[in-house]
Structure formats: structure tokens, C-alpha cells
C-alpha atoms as one frame of an Amber mdcrd trajectory, in Angstrom:
protein
  77.727 134.414 127.012  78.013 135.577 130.624  74.340 134.864 131.066  74.405
 131.135 130.277  77.699 130.777 132.168  76.189 132.025 135.392  76.865 135.726
 134.652  80.593 135.207 135.053  80.351 133.423 138.385  83.845 131.905 138.980
  82.288 128.824 140.608  80.357 128.045 137.432  83.434 128.665 135.294  85.570
 126.353 137.489  82.967 123.582 137.480  82.522 123.744 133.718  86.279 123.638
 133.177  86.719 120.630 135.495  83.882 118.780 133.755  85.442 119.457 130.357
  88.838 118.154 131.547  87.234 114.949 132.839  85.413 114.408 129.537  88.624
 114.834 127.529  90.591 112.471 129.808  87.855 109.837 129.615  87.716 109.974
 125.826  91.509 109.656 125.611  91.504 106.635 127.928  88.827 104.887 125.891
  90.803 105.458 122.699  93.910 103.896 124.249  92.009 100.812 125.311  90.546
 100.397 121.825  93.905 100.498 120.067  94.376  97.314 118.156  97.434  95.218
 118.940  99.255  92.438 117.216  99.524  88.921 118.652 102.945  89.870 120.064
 101.347  92.612 122.158 102.700  95.476 120.015 100.504  98.287 118.754  99.400
  97.794 115.186 101.142 100.351 113.026  98.760 102.169 110.659 100.340 105.461
 109.572  97.395 106.241 107.259  95.112 106.484 110.304  96.965 109.550 111.659
  94.995 112.811 111.577  96.262 115.769 109.460  98.697 118.074 111.214  96.034
 120.809 111.419  93.718 118.582 113.400  96.519 117.588 115.740  97.470 121.241
 116.362  93.861 122.246 117.032  93.525 119.323 119.407  96.550 120.407 121.409
  95.352 124.024 121.366  92.037 122.942 122.819  93.854 120.929 125.466  96.046
 123.933 126.302  92.973 126.152 126.690  91.331 123.589 128.932  94.447 123.338
 131.107  94.715 127.128 131.278  91.073 127.353 132.263  91.582 124.708 134.950
  94.595 126.577 136.331  92.668 129.863 136.314  89.736 128.268 138.093  92.117
 126.855 140.702  93.646 130.285 141.286  90.219 131.862 141.635  89.319 129.168
 144.135  92.437 129.908 146.150  91.559 133.653 146.108  88.046 132.984 147.305
  86.359 133.613 143.955  86.574 137.462 143.939  84.084 139.363 141.742  85.409
 140.686 138.440  85.619 144.508 138.030  83.519 146.312 135.425  85.032 147.436
 132.112  84.657 151.178 132.996  87.058 150.818 135.945  90.052 149.915 133.727
  92.563 152.698 133.069  95.584 152.961 130.775  97.853 151.059 133.167  95.390
 148.223 133.587  94.880 148.015 129.801  98.641 147.750 129.257  98.871 144.991
 131.853  96.043 143.143 130.155  97.853 143.573 126.838 101.007 142.036 128.318
  98.979 139.091 129.596  97.369 138.658 126.167 100.782 138.653 124.467 102.033
 136.052 126.974  99.010 133.890 126.252  99.625 134.161 122.501 103.287 133.201
 123.015 102.170 130.231 125.114  99.772 129.139 122.384 102.616 129.403 119.866
 104.699 127.145 122.113 101.825 124.711 122.198 101.717 124.693 118.379 105.481
 124.048 118.230 105.138 121.284 120.791 102.332 119.666 118.809 104.390 119.735
 115.601 107.452 118.223 117.295 105.352 115.550 118.984 103.807 114.674 115.625
 107.292 114.339 114.116 108.339 112.103 117.008 105.318 109.857 116.530 106.006
 109.554 112.826 109.637 108.660 113.542 108.561 106.036 116.095 106.075 104.565
 113.634 108.763 104.355 110.962 111.076 102.659 113.462 108.396 100.126 114.393
 107.712  99.485 110.734 111.419  98.866 110.167 111.500  96.478 113.140 108.462
  94.613 111.851 110.073  94.332 108.428 113.280  92.998 109.980 111.288  90.436
 111.970 109.456  89.287 108.841 112.701  88.976 106.932 114.280  87.137 109.875
 111.332  84.732 110.110 111.467  84.178 106.348 115.171  83.392 106.622 114.511
  80.915 109.441 111.771  79.228 107.426 114.057  78.892 104.417 116.822  77.406
 106.584 114.297  75.020 108.130 113.104  73.810 104.748 116.661  73.313 103.489
 117.710  71.375 106.606 114.588  69.193 106.450 115.275  68.359 102.807 118.845
  67.418 103.655 117.682  65.130 106.474 115.469  63.302 103.956 118.271  62.870
 101.421 119.432  59.422 100.307 123.106  60.219 100.893 124.243  59.816 104.519
 126.735  62.697 104.237 123.940  65.049 103.155 121.749  63.841 106.015 124.601
  64.521 108.418 124.905  68.062 107.031 121.141  68.474 107.501 121.493  67.378
 111.115 124.003  70.107 111.936 122.035  72.633 109.905 118.921  71.855 111.939
 120.882  72.054 115.201 122.369  75.399 114.171 118.892  76.678 113.319 117.663
  75.590 116.748 120.514  77.581 118.311 119.357  80.771 116.569 115.576  80.250
 116.373 114.782  80.264 120.075 111.008  80.712 119.719 110.690  77.599 117.534
 113.506  75.536 119.004 111.001  72.880 120.068 109.998  72.369 116.407 113.618
  71.755 115.411 114.022  69.279 118.287 110.820  67.527 117.214 112.263  67.063
 113.725 115.460  65.517 115.113 113.441  63.214 117.372 111.228  62.336 114.417
 114.311  61.313 112.467 115.249  58.911 115.274 111.751  57.442 115.192 112.141
  56.395 111.557 112.691  52.659 110.902 116.259  51.542 111.535 118.271  50.050
 108.676 121.401  47.888 108.847 123.391  50.494 106.952 126.501  51.458 108.944
 126.397  55.046 107.659 122.800  55.411 108.847 123.780  54.211 112.318 126.505
  56.861 112.379 123.985  59.558 111.515 121.699  58.402 114.330 124.591  58.375
 116.781 125.412  61.929 115.700 121.805  63.009 116.284 121.948  61.653 119.833
 125.301  63.347 120.486 124.034  66.678 119.183 120.950  66.470 121.404 123.035
  65.461 124.413 125.587  68.241 123.952 123.059  70.974 123.176 120.715  70.041
 126.025 123.631  70.012 128.438 125.047  73.390 127.383 123.550  75.640 124.694
 119.902  74.737 125.322 120.201  74.432 129.089 117.222  75.903 130.892 114.771
  75.257 128.047 112.000  72.804 128.951 112.199  70.930 125.652 110.061  67.813
 125.198 111.680  64.768 123.579 109.315  62.298 121.942 111.338  59.140 121.234
 108.366  56.800 120.990 109.084  53.566 119.160 112.786  54.287 118.698 115.462
  51.575 118.817 118.602  52.461 120.780 121.910  50.642 120.857 123.902  53.588
 122.222 123.825  54.525 125.934 124.051  58.228 124.963 120.269  58.357 124.930
 120.219  58.098 128.731 122.311  61.277 129.039 119.736  63.597 127.465 119.464
  66.269 130.156 116.192  67.883 129.168 114.003  69.557 131.774 110.847  68.857
 129.774 108.962  65.611 129.161 110.829  62.569 127.875 108.944  59.724 126.212
 110.500  56.299 125.658 107.139  54.632 125.064 107.432  51.463 122.936 111.168
  52.094 122.540 113.745  49.297 122.389 117.068  49.314 124.248 119.540  46.601
 123.314 123.183  45.582 122.903 124.690  48.107 125.273 125.257  49.213 128.849
 122.521  51.667 129.822 122.256  53.693 133.022 118.528  53.847 133.729 117.031
  56.846 135.492 116.166  60.416 134.471 118.603  63.234 135.108 116.536  66.427
 134.983 113.388  65.577 133.040 110.074  66.671 134.546 108.456  63.370 133.471
 109.738  60.164 131.864 107.538  57.392 130.463 108.516  53.894 129.292 105.096
  52.411 128.586 105.405  49.434 126.262 109.217  49.724 126.042 111.570  46.739
 125.799 115.014  46.267 127.386 116.858  43.277 125.951 120.268  41.762 125.205
 122.187  44.296 127.246 123.176  45.435 130.712 120.880  47.923 132.425 122.064
  49.757 135.537 119.276  51.209 137.675 120.594  54.233 139.539 118.470  57.374
 139.866 114.944  56.092 140.427 112.151  55.715 137.909 108.739  54.182 137.186
 108.098  51.472 134.592 104.677  50.349 133.419 103.948  47.543 130.941 107.643
  47.114 130.090 109.474  43.950 128.976 112.911  43.129 130.371 115.591  40.595
 129.542 119.344  40.615 129.894 121.305  41.787 132.934 119.609  44.157 135.414
 122.018  45.677 137.939 120.943  47.374 141.191 124.015  48.804 142.938 123.365
  50.418 146.313 126.809  52.051 146.198 125.960  54.002 143.025 122.309  54.885
 143.586 121.495  57.751 145.936 118.090  56.925 147.434 116.969  55.320 144.172
 113.284  54.371 144.048 112.103  52.075 141.253 108.534  50.976 140.671 107.699
  48.217 138.183 104.013  47.716 137.375 102.589  45.100 135.001 106.067  44.343
 133.670 107.337  41.131 132.103 110.792  39.752 132.985 111.998  36.886 130.796
 115.501  35.333 131.031 116.590  38.297 133.094 119.369  38.265 135.670 118.888
  40.569 138.663 122.267  41.508 140.115 121.941  43.185 143.510 125.292  44.405
 144.752 126.936  46.989 147.001 127.680  47.608 150.646 124.432  49.415 151.328
 126.044  52.876 151.431 122.866  54.326 149.933 119.303  53.061 150.040 118.040
  51.544 146.801 114.516  50.189 146.650 112.667  48.326 143.932 108.997  47.415
 144.116 107.404  44.982 141.648 103.607  44.907 141.325 101.590  42.556 139.076
 104.722  41.417 137.286 105.670  38.133 135.606 109.107  36.544 136.115 110.055
  33.685 133.791 113.430  31.890 134.049 114.929  34.789 135.976 117.965  34.679
 138.267 118.070  36.750 141.461 121.758  37.100 142.288 122.358  38.420 145.817
 125.974  37.271 146.047 127.450  40.767 146.003 125.127  42.590 148.416 125.878
  43.328 152.065 123.482  44.969 154.511 120.355  45.043 152.346 116.998  45.137
 154.101 114.334  42.723 152.887 111.862  45.547 152.243 114.281  47.179 149.809
 113.191  44.589 147.229 109.481  43.883 147.353 107.506  41.635 144.975 103.718
  41.532 145.307 100.814  40.091 143.298 103.259  38.549 140.855 104.202  35.173
 139.366 107.716  33.670 139.471 108.323  30.615 137.280 111.414  28.526 136.577
 114.087  30.797 137.997 116.855  30.776 140.607 117.507  32.567 143.903 121.269
  32.773 144.452 122.029  33.512 148.120 125.771  32.947 148.373 128.181  35.272
 150.152 128.628  36.832 153.540 126.087  39.153 155.059 123.866  39.899 157.997
 121.269  37.387 159.039 118.362  39.245 157.382 116.003  38.712 154.483 117.109
  40.313 151.229 113.797  39.869 149.363 110.149  40.134 150.369 107.566  38.234
 148.293 103.906  38.783 149.130 100.562  37.662 147.669 102.362  35.913 144.793
 102.959  32.506 143.218 106.290  30.666 143.050 106.499  27.723 140.688 109.473
  25.506 139.867 111.995  27.924 141.396 115.462  26.833 142.537 117.542  27.994
 145.519 121.294  28.190 145.022 122.592  28.137 148.618 125.523  26.902 150.707
 124.239  23.793 152.466 126.924  23.517 155.171 127.274  27.203 155.867 127.555
  28.385 159.489 126.741  31.825 160.801 124.459  34.456 159.276 122.840  33.842
 155.917 120.803  35.751 153.376 117.199  34.657 153.311 113.920  35.394 151.513
 110.738  36.390 153.333 107.479  34.850 152.072 104.113  36.282 153.013 100.944
  34.556 151.715 102.832  32.986 148.820 101.626  29.946 146.868 104.559  27.571
 146.380 104.328  24.975 143.574 107.000  22.378 142.628 109.620  24.288 144.592
 111.784  22.991 147.442 112.241  25.631 150.123 115.449  25.394 152.211 114.331
  26.150 155.761 117.376  28.134 156.769 117.123  30.482 153.791 113.365  31.036
 153.836 111.225  32.876 156.372 107.461  32.828 156.443 104.946  35.154 158.002
């Protein structure tokens, strides 16, 4: 043995020990990387893959011997690798000392065996704990799924009282089932997207759905970026505008009618109204928003005293029999820009506005037909509306003919005027 180990040369012994330690560490690292994990990032529990206790003990014994060899090699290196004495030079005292060292080594190996057994017990206990946790999670998920199915069945029931119970059951499930809260919200939004009936009890259920969403999003579900898909829904309650989600909010092809609605998102990351319709109600534009391919009728209110730097963009929208009420003392800046829009029989009422700049309301590339510009009231001698690259046909101006002092006027820039009488004092051209 001494021959193929360099005749007992300590340098050879130290190098071989270090190489063996590196090999063992590398193998252990590779085994850790190859451990299979579940989709939740937890180690897959497979108790049957554990080695017998004998193999584990032998493995730790080998590791202990390697560590002892490494420590011995390090000590020899510190001592300058002295040469080992021959066997004939040992006396009784030296033999006894060697015996003491041997007994200490045996005791150390016994400690290693005890440590290996205890570590094995600890691993088994941890595996059992993880198995119990996994079982609890499965049972919890099964319970959630059962509650979900029951609530969904109740929401589809013919009786309104049962549907109302299903609503609160689904909301309660969303409170507890955080990982799938979005699914529960999608179900509630899907209920609102169903065709509306004239049944009074059904309207009450829908109002309750909106209230539950409003209250939960404002308190219990605050901080969750939940998406609300309300495409194609008909709303007669202004509660829908108080949904304080931080996710995406879709009102595409929705209908808003017979109510007073405050338009403008509160906290949503994105709001869309494509193809929506606002009719037969009063709509207050306050917080800024973008509208594309939307139809408007009814009363549209822009109040500079209630909107804090509101910015509204209307693109490819249709306004029919709509009354624009622009009011306020100009405490805040409110701006509305209309691009490629159509105005039919609309009234622009500027009677209640003071201090508005003409660029705050800007109409471009649009058509205005058969409406009225109402420019009564006191104010600075400035233009309150800018119309550019558009067509005005059969429009009327409601003005004070004998008025003295400053007036409210409209600024026209490259506008085609057809069948419309323009009062000089109230119209400015570029």
C-alpha cells in the first residue's frame, strides 16, 4: 500500500485526500441540482427513494474518514511534512499513546454513526411533515373547488334569492382563495355580462354584484391587480364607476343609461370603452380618460371646478342629441380633444363657464350638423372653443345681440361653413 501511495510520502497522501474531498463535494452538488421539484418550487417527496440506514451510515463514515484525512494532511503540511518513524523505534509508552489515539478515533466514528442515525430520523420527520402539508393543501384545494362549484350552481339558479346567496358565496370564496381570486371575479363579471331582463329581482341581484365588487375592491381586495371584463354589459347604476381595481378595466361595447355617471378611472392601469354607448343620462367627465369609437347622447358635463387636470380624448366618436355643459370658474384645467368625430343636433352650452381657454376644448377633422352654440353669460373676452379642419353645417348661435363688454367666442381655423350664419362678434377666424 505504501508503495502505490508514494511510500508514505505525506505530500502524496495530502493530495489524494484533497482530490477525494473535491470528488465527493462535486457529486453531492450534482445530486442536489438533479432533485426533482414540484411546480410550486418544493422538493418532490419520495420516501421510497431513501437509501437503507446501513448505506447512510457507511456514507457518513466515509465522509468522516475523508475529513479526518484532510485534517491530518493539513497538520502535516503545517509541520513541514516530517518523515514517519519506523515501527522498531516505538516503545511501550508510544504504543500506549497510539492505543489512546485509536480509541479516540473509534469513539469519534461512533459519534459519526449516532449523528447519521439522528440525521436520518430528522429527514424522515421532515418528509412526513411535508407530506402532511401537501395533503392539507390538496384537501384545501378540493374544498375550494367544491365551494366554487356550489356557488356557480347557485348563480345559475332560477330563483333570485338563490342567485343572491351564490353571489355572496362566490365573494366569500374569493376572500379565502387568494391564488384564484381572479377566477371568482371573472365569474361575477360574467354574470353581469349575461342578457338583462326586466325582472326587478334580477336587477337587484345585479346591483348587489356591483356593490360587492365595489366594496371588496376598495377594502378586502385592495392591492390586487384584478382585471374586470365588463364587455357588452348594460349599466343603469353609477356604482360601476366606483370600481377601484388596479388592473385592467374593460367597458367595451357596454351601455350606460338612465343615471348620473362620473366618468374617469380611479386606479385602473388601463380602461377601454371601445364600441360603448352612453345614452339617456347625465355623464360627468372628471378624472381624464380616452374614448374610441363610442356613441354619446344625453347630458355631458365638463366641470373645471371638479376635475383636477382632467384630460379627455375622443377619437372616432359619434355624438347625437347630446348637450355639452361646460361650467366652472376655471379653478382646475380641464381639456377635451375631439378627433374625427361626428356631432349631430348637439348643443354646446358655455353659459356657466368663466375663464376657459379656447384650446381647452379642441375639435379637429370633425363634422358638426344641426346643433347650437350657446354663448350667454359673463366672461373674459376669449375664445372658449377651437374648431380646426372641420365642417359646420346648419349650426345656430345663441348669443346676446346687444351685449356690451367682453364676450365668449369660438375660434375657427380652416373650417368649411355651410348654411350657418356666423355672428362676427362671437366668431374669430385664423
